[in-house]
mmCIF file of C-alpha atoms in Angstrom:
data_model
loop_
_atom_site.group_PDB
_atom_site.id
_atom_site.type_symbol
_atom_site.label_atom_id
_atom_site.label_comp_id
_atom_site.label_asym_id
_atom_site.label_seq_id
_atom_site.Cartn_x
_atom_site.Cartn_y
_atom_site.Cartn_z
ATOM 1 C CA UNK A 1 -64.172 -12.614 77.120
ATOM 2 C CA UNK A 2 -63.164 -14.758 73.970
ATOM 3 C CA UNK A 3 -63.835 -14.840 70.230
ATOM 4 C CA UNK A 4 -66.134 -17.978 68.991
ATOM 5 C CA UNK A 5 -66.676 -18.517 65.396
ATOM 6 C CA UNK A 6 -68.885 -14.834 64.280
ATOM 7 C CA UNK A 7 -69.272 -13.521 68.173
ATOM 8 C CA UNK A 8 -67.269 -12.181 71.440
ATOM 9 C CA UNK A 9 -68.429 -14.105 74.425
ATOM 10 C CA UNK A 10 -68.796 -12.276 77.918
ATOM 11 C CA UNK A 11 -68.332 -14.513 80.808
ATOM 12 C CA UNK A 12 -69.518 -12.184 83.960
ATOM 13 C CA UNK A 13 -67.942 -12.547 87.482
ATOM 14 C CA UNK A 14 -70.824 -12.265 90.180
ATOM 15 C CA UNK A 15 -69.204 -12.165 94.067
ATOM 16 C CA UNK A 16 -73.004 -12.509 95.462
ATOM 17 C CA UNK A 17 -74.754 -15.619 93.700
ATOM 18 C CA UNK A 18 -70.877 -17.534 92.620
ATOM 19 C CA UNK A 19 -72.478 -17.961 89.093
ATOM 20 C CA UNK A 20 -71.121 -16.567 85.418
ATOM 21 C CA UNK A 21 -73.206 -15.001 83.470
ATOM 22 C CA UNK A 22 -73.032 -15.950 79.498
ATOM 23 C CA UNK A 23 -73.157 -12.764 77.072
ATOM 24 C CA UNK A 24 -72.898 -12.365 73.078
ATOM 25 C CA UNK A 25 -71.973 -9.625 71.015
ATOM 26 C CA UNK A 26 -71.463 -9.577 67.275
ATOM 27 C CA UNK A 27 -67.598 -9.188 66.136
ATOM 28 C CA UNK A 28 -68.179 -6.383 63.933
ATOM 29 C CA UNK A 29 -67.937 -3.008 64.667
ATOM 30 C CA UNK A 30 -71.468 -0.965 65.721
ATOM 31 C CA UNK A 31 -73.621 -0.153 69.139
ATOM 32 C CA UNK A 32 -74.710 -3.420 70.418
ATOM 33 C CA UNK A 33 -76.782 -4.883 73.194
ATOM 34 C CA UNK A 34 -75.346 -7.852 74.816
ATOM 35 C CA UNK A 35 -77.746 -10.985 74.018
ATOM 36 C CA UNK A 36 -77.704 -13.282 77.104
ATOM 37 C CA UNK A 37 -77.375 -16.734 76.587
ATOM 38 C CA UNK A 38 -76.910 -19.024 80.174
ATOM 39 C CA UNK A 39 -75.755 -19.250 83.068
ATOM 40 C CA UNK A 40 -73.493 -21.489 85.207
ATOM 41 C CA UNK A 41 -73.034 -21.992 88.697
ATOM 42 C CA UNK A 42 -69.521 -22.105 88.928
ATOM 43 C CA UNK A 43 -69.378 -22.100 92.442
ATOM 44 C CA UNK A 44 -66.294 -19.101 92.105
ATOM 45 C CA UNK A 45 -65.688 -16.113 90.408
ATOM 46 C CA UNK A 46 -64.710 -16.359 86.852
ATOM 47 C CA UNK A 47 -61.241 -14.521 85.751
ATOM 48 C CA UNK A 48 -60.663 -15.864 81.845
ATOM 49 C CA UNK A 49 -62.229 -18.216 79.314
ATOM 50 C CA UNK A 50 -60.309 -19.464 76.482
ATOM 51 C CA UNK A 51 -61.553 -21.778 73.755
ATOM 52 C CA UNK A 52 -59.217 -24.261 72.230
ATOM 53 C CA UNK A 53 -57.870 -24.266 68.511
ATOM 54 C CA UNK A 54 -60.352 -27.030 67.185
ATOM 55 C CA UNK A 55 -63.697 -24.636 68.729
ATOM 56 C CA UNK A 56 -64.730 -27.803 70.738
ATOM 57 C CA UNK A 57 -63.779 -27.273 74.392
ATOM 58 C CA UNK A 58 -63.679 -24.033 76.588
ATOM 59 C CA UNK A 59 -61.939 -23.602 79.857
ATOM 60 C CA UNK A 60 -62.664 -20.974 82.598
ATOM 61 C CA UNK A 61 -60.445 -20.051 85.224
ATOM 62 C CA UNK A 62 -61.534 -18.695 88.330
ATOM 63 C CA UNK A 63 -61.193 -18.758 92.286
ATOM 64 C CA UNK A 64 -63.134 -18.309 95.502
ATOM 65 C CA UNK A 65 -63.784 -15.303 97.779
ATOM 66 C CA UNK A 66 -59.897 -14.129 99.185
ATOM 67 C CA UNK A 67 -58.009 -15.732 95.837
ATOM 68 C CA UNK A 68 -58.987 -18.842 97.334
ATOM 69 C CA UNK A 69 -59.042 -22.817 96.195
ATOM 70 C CA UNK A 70 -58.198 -21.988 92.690
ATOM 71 C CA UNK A 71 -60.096 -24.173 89.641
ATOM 72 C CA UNK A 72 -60.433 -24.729 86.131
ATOM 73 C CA UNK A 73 -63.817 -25.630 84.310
ATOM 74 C CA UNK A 74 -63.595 -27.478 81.460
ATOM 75 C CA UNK A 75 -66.981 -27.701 78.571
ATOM 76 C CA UNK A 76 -67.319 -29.710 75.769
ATOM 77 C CA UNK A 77 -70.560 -31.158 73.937
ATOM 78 C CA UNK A 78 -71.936 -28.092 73.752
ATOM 79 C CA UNK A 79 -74.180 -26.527 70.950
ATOM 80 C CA UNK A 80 -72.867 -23.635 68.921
ATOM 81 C CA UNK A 81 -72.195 -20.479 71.258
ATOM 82 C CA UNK A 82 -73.758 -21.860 74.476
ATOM 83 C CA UNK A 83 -71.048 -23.943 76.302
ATOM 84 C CA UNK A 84 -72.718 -24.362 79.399
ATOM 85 C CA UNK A 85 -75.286 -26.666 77.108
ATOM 86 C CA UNK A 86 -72.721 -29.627 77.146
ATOM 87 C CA UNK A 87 -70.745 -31.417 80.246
ATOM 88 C CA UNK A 88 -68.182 -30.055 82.154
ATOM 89 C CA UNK A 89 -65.262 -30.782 84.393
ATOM 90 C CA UNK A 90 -63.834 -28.944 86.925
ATOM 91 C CA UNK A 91 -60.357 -28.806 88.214
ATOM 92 C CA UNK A 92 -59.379 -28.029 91.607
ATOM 93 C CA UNK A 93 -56.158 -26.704 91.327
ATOM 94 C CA UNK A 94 -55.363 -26.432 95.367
ATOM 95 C CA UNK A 95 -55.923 -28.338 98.383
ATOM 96 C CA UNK A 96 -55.520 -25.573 101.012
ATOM 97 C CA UNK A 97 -56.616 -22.171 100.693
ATOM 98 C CA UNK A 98 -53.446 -20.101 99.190
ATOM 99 C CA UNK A 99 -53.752 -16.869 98.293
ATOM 100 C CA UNK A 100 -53.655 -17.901 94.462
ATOM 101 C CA UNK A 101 -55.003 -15.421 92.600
ATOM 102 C CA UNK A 102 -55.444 -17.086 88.846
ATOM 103 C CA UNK A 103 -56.121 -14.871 85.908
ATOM 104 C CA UNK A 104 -55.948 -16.058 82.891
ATOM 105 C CA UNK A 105 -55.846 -19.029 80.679
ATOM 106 C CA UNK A 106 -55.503 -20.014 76.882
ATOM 107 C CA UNK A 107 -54.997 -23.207 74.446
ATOM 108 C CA UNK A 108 -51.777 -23.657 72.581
ATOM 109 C CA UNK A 109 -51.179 -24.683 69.251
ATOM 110 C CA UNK A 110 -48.957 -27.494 71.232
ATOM 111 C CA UNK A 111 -52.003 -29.324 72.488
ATOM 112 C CA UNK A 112 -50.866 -27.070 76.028
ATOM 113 C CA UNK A 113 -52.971 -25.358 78.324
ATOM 114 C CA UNK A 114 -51.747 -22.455 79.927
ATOM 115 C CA UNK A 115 -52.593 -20.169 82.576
ATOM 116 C CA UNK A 116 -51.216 -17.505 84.765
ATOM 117 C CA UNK A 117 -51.396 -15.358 88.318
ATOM 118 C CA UNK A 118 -50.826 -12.513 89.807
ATOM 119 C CA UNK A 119 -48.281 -12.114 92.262
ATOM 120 C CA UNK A 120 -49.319 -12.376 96.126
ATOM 121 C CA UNK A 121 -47.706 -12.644 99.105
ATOM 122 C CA UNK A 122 -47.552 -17.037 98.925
ATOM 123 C CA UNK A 123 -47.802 -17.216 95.221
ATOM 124 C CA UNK A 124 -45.301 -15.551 93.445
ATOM 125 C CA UNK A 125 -46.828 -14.153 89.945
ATOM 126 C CA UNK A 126 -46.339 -17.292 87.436
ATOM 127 C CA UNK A 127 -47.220 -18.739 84.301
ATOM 128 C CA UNK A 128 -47.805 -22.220 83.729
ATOM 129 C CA UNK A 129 -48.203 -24.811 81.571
ATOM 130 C CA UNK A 130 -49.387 -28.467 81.010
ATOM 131 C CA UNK A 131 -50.195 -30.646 78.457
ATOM 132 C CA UNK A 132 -53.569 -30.955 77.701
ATOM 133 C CA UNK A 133 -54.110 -34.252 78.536
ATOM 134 C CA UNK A 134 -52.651 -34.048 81.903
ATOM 135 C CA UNK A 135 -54.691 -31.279 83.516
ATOM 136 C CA UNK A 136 -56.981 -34.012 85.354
ATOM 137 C CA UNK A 137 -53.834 -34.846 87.365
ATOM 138 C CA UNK A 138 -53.857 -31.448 88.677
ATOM 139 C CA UNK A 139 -57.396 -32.235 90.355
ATOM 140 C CA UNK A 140 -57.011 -31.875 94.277
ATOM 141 C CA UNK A 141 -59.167 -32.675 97.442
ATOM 142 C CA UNK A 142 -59.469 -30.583 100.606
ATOM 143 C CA UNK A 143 -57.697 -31.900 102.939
ATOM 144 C CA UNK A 144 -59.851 -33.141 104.877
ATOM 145 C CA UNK A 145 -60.835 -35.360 101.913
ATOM 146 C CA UNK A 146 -58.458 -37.532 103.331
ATOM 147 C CA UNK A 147 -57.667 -38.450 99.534
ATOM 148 C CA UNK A 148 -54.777 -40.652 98.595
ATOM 149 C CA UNK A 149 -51.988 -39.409 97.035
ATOM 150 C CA UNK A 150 -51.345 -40.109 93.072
ATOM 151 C CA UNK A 151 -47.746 -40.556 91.959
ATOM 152 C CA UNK A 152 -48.554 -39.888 88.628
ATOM 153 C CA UNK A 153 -49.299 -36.127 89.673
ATOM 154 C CA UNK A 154 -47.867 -33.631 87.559
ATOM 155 C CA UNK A 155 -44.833 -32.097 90.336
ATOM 156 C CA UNK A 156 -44.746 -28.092 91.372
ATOM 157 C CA UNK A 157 -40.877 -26.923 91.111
ATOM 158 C CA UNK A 158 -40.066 -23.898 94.338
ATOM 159 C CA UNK A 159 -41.676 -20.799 91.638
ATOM 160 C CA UNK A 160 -44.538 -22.924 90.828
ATOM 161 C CA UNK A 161 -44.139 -24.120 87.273
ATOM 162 C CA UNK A 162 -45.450 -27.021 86.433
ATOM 163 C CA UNK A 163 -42.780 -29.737 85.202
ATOM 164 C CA UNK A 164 -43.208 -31.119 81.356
#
């Protein structure tokens, strides 16, 4: 869930179909019905959406069944309240399937993003960050994508944090 502008969004987590489901509810207090706005296949199950400082990109954050192949989905173009009507990008965040399970995400005022997991037994629970314009260098291909490897790829340390 995040506040836009007048509204709280509601990003839904569906295990059957792998899509989010888009939701809006007025800020102010009352007895609302949730007004449905999109949907996305996101291929995952959504954990956190944040929206960034200047209202013109969101982020989700989400994994696959078993904490698996983490990502980040990035939208921007989009009109008013539904960000799934502009393009997106989305961020692979592991090339083998860890049990990474990725919770939540938000913008900095530093032009950051940051994100965090819960603990499990190969990830330790961490919070991360990266500068905004790096988080395409995080992007990662199964391995039997028989990618090549970029230099210019932001490094882990041992606990996971991303080096600035």
């Amino acid at each position: 869930m995040l506040s836009y502008k007048d509204s709280l969004h509601v990003f839904t987590k569906d295990r059957e179909d792998k899509e989010t489901r888009l939701f809006v509810l007025p800020k102010n207090a009352g007895k609302y019905t949730a007004r449905f706005i999109d949907s996305f296949n996101s291929k995952g199950l959504i954990t956190d959406a944040a929206v960034n400082t200047a209202n013109n990109e969101l982020a989700l954050i989400g994994y696959h069944k078993g904490h698996k192949f983490p990502f980040i989905i990035l939208f921007n173009n989009f009109s008013n309240g539904d960000f799934f009507s502009g393009d997106h990008k989305r961020i692979n965040l592991a090339d083998k399937p860890w049990d990474w399970q990725l919770e939540g995400i938000t913008y900095g005022n530093d032009n950051n993003i940051y994100f965090s997991c819960e603990g499990t037994k190969q990830v330790p629970a961490t919070f991360y960050g990266i500068k905004r314009e790096d988080i395409s260098k995080l992007n990662k291909k199964k391995k039997e994508d028989n990618g090549s490897s970029d230099n210019d790829e932001p490094e882990m340390t041992k606990k996971g944090h991303l080096k600035m």
